Short mmCIF file of C-alpha atoms in Angstrom, two decimals:
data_model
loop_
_atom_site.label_atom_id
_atom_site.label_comp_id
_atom_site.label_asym_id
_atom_site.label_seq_id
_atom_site.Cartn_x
_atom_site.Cartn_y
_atom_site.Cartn_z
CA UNK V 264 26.40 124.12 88.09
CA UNK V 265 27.63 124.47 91.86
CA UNK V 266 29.13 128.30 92.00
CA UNK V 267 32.65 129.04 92.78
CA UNK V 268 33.36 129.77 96.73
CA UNK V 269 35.09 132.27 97.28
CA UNK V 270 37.91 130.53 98.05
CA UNK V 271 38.21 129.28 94.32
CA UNK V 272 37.84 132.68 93.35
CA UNK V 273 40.69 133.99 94.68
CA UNK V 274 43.09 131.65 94.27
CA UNK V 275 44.54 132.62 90.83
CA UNK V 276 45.27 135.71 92.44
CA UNK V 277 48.78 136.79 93.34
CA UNK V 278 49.93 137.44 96.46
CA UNK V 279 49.72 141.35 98.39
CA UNK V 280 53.54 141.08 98.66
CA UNK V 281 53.92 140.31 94.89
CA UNK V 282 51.70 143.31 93.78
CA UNK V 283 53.33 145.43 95.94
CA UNK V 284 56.79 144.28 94.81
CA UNK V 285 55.46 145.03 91.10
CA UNK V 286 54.32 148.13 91.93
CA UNK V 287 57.81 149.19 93.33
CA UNK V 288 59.64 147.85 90.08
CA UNK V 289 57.19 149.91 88.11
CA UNK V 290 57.91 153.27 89.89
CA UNK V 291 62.00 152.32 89.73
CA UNK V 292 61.48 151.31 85.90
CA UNK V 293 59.28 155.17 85.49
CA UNK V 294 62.03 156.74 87.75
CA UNK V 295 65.14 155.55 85.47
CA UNK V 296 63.25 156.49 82.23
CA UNK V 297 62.60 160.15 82.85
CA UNK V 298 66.35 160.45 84.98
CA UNK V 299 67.95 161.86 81.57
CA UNK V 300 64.79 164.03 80.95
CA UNK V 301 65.12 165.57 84.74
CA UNK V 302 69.08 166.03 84.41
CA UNK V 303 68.76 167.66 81.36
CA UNK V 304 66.20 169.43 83.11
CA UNK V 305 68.19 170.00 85.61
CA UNK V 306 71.27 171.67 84.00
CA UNK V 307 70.28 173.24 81.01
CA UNK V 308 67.22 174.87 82.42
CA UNK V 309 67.64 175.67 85.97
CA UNK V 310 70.85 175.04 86.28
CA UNK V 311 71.42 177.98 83.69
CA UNK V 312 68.60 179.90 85.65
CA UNK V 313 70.70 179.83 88.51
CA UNK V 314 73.92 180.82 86.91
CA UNK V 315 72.02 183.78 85.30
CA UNK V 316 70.47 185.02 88.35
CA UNK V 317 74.49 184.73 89.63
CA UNK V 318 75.96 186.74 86.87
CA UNK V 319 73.48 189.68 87.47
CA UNK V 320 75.04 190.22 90.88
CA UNK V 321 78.38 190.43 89.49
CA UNK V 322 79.80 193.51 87.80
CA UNK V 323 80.66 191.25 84.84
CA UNK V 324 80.50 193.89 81.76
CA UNK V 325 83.57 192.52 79.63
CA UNK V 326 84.64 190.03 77.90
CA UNK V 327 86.52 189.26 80.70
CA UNK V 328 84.66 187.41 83.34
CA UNK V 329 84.64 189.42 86.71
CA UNK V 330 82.31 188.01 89.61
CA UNK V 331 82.82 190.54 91.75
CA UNK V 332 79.74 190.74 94.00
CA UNK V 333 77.36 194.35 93.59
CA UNK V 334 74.21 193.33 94.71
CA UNK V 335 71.20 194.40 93.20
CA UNK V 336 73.35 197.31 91.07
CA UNK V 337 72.69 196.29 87.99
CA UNK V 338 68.70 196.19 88.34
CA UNK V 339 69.00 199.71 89.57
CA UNK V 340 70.79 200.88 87.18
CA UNK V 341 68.09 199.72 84.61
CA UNK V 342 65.20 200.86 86.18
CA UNK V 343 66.82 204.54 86.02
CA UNK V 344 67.95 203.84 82.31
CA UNK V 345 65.43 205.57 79.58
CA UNK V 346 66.39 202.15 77.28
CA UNK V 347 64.62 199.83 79.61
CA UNK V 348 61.34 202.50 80.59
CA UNK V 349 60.88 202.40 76.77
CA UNK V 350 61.23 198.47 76.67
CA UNK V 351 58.56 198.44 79.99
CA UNK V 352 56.24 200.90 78.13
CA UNK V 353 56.17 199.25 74.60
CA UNK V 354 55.85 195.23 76.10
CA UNK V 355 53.15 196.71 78.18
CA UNK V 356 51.17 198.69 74.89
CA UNK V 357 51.98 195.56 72.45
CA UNK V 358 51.10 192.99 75.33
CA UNK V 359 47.27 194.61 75.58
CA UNK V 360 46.87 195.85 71.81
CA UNK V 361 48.24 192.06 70.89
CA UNK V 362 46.16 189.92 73.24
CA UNK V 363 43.47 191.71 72.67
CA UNK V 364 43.06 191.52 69.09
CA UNK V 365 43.80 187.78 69.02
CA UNK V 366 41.13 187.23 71.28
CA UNK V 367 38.65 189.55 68.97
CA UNK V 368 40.17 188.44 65.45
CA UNK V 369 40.17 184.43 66.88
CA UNK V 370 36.94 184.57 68.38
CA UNK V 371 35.23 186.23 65.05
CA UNK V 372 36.92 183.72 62.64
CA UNK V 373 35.77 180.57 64.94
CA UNK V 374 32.15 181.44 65.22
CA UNK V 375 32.45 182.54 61.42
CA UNK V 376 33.74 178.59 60.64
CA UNK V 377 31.28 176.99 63.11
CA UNK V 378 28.53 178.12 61.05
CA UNK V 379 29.47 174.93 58.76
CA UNK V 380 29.78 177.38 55.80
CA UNK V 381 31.50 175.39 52.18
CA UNK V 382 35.23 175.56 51.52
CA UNK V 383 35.22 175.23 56.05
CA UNK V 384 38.29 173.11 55.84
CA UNK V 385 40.07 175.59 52.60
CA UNK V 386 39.29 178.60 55.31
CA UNK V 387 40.27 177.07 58.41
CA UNK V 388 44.04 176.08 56.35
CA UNK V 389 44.46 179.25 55.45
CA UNK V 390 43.93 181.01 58.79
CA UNK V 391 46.19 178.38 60.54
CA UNK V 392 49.01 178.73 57.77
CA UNK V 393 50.97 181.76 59.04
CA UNK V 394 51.76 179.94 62.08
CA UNK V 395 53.55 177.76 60.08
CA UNK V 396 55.92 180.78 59.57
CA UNK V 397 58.80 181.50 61.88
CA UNK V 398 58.37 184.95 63.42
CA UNK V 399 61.73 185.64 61.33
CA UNK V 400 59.66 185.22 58.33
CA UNK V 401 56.76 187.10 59.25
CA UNK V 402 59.24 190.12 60.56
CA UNK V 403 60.75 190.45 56.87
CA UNK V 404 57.68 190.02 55.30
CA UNK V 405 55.32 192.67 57.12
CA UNK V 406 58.33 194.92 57.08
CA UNK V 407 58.03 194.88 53.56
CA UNK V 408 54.50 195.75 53.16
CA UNK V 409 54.96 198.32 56.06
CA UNK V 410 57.81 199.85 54.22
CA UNK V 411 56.91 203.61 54.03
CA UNK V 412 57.93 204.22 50.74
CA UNK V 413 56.75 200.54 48.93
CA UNK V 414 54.50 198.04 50.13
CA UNK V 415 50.69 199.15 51.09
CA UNK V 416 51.61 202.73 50.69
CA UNK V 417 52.06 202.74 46.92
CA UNK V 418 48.46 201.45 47.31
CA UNK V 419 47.24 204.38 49.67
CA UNK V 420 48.97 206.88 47.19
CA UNK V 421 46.85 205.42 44.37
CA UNK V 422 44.08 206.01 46.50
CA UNK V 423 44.17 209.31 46.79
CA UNK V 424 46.23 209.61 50.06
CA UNK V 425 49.13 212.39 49.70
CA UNK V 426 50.23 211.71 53.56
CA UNK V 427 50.10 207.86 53.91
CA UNK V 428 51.47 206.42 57.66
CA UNK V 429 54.54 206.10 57.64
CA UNK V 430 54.32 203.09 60.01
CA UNK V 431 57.09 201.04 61.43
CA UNK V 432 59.40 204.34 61.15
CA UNK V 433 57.08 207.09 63.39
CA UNK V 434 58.17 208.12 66.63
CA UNK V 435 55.17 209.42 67.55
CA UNK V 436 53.77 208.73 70.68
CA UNK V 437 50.08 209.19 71.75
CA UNK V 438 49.08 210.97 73.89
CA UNK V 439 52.97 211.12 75.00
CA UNK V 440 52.02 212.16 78.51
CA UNK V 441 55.59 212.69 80.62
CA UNK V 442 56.33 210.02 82.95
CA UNK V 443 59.70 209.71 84.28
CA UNK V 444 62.63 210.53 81.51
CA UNK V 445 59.70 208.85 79.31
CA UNK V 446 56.52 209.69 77.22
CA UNK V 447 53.86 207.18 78.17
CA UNK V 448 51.45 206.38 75.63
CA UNK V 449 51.00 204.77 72.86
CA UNK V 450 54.17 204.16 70.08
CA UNK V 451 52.44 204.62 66.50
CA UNK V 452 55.50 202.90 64.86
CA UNK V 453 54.13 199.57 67.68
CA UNK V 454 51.23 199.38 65.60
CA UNK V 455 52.71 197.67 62.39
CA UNK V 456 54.31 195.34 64.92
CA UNK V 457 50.82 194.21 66.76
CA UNK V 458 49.49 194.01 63.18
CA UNK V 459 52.21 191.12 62.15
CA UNK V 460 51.96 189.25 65.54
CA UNK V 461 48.52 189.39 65.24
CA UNK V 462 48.61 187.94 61.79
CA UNK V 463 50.62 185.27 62.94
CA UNK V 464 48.84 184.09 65.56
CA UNK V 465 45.21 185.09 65.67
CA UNK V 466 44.98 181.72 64.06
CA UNK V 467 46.00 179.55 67.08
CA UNK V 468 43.43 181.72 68.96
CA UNK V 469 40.59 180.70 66.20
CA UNK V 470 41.42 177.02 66.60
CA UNK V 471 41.54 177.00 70.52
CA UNK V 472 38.26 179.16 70.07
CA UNK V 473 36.50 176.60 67.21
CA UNK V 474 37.06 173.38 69.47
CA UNK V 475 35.48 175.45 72.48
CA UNK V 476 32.26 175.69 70.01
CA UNK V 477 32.31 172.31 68.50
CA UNK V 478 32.21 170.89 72.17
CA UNK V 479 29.01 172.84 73.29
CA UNK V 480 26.44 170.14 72.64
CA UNK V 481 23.64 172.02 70.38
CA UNK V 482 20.95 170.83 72.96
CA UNK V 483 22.30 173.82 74.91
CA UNK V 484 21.91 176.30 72.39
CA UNK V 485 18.21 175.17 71.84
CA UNK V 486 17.31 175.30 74.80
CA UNK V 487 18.08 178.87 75.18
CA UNK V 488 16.38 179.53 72.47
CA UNK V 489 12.81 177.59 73.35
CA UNK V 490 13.35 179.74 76.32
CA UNK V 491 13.01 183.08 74.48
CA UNK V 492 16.86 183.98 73.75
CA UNK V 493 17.76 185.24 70.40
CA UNK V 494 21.12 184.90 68.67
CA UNK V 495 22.85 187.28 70.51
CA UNK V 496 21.44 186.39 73.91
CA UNK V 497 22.58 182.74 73.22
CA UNK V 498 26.07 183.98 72.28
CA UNK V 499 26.41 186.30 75.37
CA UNK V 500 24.99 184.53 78.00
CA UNK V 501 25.59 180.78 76.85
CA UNK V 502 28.64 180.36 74.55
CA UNK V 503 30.73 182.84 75.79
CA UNK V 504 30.44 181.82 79.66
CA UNK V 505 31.26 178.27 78.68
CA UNK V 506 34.07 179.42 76.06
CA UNK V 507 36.10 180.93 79.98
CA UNK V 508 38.39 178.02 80.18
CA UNK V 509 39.34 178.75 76.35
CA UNK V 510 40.12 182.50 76.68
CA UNK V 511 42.30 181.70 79.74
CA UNK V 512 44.31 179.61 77.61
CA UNK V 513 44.63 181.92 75.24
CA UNK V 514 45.14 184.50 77.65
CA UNK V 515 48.17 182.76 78.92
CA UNK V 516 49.60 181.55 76.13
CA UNK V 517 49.53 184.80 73.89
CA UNK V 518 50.87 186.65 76.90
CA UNK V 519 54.01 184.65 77.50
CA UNK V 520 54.92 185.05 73.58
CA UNK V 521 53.81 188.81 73.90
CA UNK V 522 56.35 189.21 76.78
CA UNK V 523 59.35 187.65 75.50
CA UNK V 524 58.87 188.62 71.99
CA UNK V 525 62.24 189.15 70.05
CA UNK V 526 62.39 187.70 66.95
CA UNK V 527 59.33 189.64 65.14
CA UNK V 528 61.05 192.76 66.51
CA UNK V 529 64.46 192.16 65.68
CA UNK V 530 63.48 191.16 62.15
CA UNK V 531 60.90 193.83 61.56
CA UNK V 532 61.93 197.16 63.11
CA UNK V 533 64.86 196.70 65.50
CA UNK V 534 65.20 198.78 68.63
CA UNK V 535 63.48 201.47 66.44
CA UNK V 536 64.02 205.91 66.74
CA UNK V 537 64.10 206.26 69.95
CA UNK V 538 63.42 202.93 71.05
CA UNK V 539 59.57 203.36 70.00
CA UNK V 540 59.68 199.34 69.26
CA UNK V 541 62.14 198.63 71.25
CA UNK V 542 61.62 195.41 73.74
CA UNK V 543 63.53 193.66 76.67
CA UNK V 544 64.70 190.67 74.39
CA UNK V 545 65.93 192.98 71.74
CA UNK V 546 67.49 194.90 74.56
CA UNK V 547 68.82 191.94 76.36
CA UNK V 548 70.47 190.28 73.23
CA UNK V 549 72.31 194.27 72.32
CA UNK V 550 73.47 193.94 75.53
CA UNK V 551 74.84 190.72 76.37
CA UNK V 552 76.19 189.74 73.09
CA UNK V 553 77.02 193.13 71.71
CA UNK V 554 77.95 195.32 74.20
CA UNK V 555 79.70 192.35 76.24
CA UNK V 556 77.55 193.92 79.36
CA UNK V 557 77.06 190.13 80.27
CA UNK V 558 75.95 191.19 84.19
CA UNK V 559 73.18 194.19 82.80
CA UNK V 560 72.17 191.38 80.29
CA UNK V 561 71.29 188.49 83.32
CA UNK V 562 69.70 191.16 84.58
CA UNK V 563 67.30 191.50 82.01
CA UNK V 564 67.16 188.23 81.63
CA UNK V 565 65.97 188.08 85.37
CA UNK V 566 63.53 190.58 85.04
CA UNK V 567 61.92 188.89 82.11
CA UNK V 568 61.77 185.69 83.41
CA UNK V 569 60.23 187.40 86.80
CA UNK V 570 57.34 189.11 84.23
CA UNK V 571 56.27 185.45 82.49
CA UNK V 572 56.50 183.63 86.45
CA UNK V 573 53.85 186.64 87.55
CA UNK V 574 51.46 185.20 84.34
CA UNK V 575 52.47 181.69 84.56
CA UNK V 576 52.65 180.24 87.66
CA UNK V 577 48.94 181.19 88.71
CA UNK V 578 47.53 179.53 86.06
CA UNK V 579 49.95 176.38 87.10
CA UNK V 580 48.38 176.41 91.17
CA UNK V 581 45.06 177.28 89.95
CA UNK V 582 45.28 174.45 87.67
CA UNK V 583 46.94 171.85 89.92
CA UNK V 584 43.99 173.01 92.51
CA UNK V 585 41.25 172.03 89.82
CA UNK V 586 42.66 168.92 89.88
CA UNK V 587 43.49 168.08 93.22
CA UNK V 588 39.69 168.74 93.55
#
């Protein structure tokens, strides 16, 4: 059979100026789809930004609205108020004692479930379940069990303890060493409130954590071990190194909840004695919508939307970087 020339090849083809005219429909058609999505966008996120970023240069603190301008007055004014040191100190103690133990708690249950053990899929259910659970839920629940005088403590007492914790409810703070108008340390009564978060979501970390191991192909973990490396060696310097991308994640993901938390704290303890439990949300939402301080509450606003940007929007570059490359 005589082959096709090339000019019978091509010939079915359509023209450059017809592809490019599809192409250009395509990108219109893509461009009118998503214009609700980006107006929406638009107005109800940044447009409210904005607005919010407005209001905390006003001295708008009643229910009337005054936009008088004062500058940067209102973020002073926080900084030197022993309210918002207390929030800064406890989102800083609950941010490390709750990312921390996610990653340890997560990590532990994954390898635990990669080992292929029976009942894997019963297990893995039941460690994913409380994030089925509105933080709401887990707030009155844990408060509950935390409850000094019922919950786990009529179980200590049984146990022989005469002086169980009195958890959500101490003041203490350890070591309590004076900074500012504040004690810096750590807030015992924080403690019951790490332990619910934790609870709650040490199960995403797992997951994230138990894909991470299902995708290391086993031909790398024997080959570390024809090379001499025992169990631990493998873990250390094989999984873990590869596992990186995972704990960033995880790293970023837990830390944006940690630093906006509100509901588990509202539900749980509140502000707390002293404000040992208190946090900018909880703050933020007394403010604004109780003490009609609409111009202090922006500000907080601000400030918390500043803290997540300073965790976020590295990972964003150094993401859009790994893929520009």
């Amino acid at each position: 059979m005589e082959p096709l020339r090339p000019e019978q090849k091509t010939e079915d083809r359509p023209a450059p100026s017809v592809r490019t005219r599809t192409r250009i429909s395509d990108k219109w058609i893509g461009f009118f789809l998503l214009l609700p999505s980006l107006l929406a966008i638009a107005v109800f996120v940044y447009g409210f930004i904005g607005w919010t970023g407005y209001v905390s240069f006003s001295d708008w603190n009643s229910l009337l609205p005054s936009m008088n301008w004062v500058g940067l007055d209102n973020y002073l004014s926080l900084f030197q108020d022993f309210r918002f040191q207390s929030d800064l100190r406890n989102t800083l103690v609950f941010t490390l004692f709750f990312i921390s133990a996610c990653l340890v708690t997560g990590l532990g249950l994954a390898v635990l479930l990669d080992r292929k053990l029976k009942g894997e899929n019963l297990f893995r259910n039941i460690f994913i379940f409380p994030m089925a659970l509105s933080f709401i839920v887990t707030g009155v629940v844990w408060q509950w069990i935390f409850n000094p005088s019922t919950g786990v403590n009529l179980f200590l007492n049984k146990l022989g303890f005469d002086e169980p914790p009195v958890w959500y409810v101490d003041t203490r703070i350890i070591p309590g060493v004076e900074w500012g108008e504040i004690q810096f340390g750590i807030p015992l009564a924080l403690i019951a409130v790490v332990i619910a978060a934790v609870w709650q979501m040490s199960g995403f970390t797992m997951a994230m954590y138990l894909s991470g191991l299902r995708a290391i192909p086993d031909e790398v973990r024997e080959a570390a071990r024809v090379d001499g490396a025992g169990e631990w060696q493998v873990f250390k310097k094989v999984i873990l190194p590869l596992l990186r991308p995972i704990t960033l994640s995880v790293l970023i993901i837990q830390g944006h909840i940690s630093l906006k938390i509100f509901d588990l704290v509202m539900a749980m303890t509140g502000p707390g004695a002293n404000y040992v439990t208190d946090v900018p949300g909880v703050f933020m939402f007394e403010t604004t919508f109780k003490g009609n301080h609409y111009a202090q509450g922006a500000a907080i606003a601000i400030l918390m939307l500043v803290m997540v940007s300073f965790l976020i929007i590295p990972y964003l570059v150094s993401s859009m970087r790994k893929e520009a490359d």
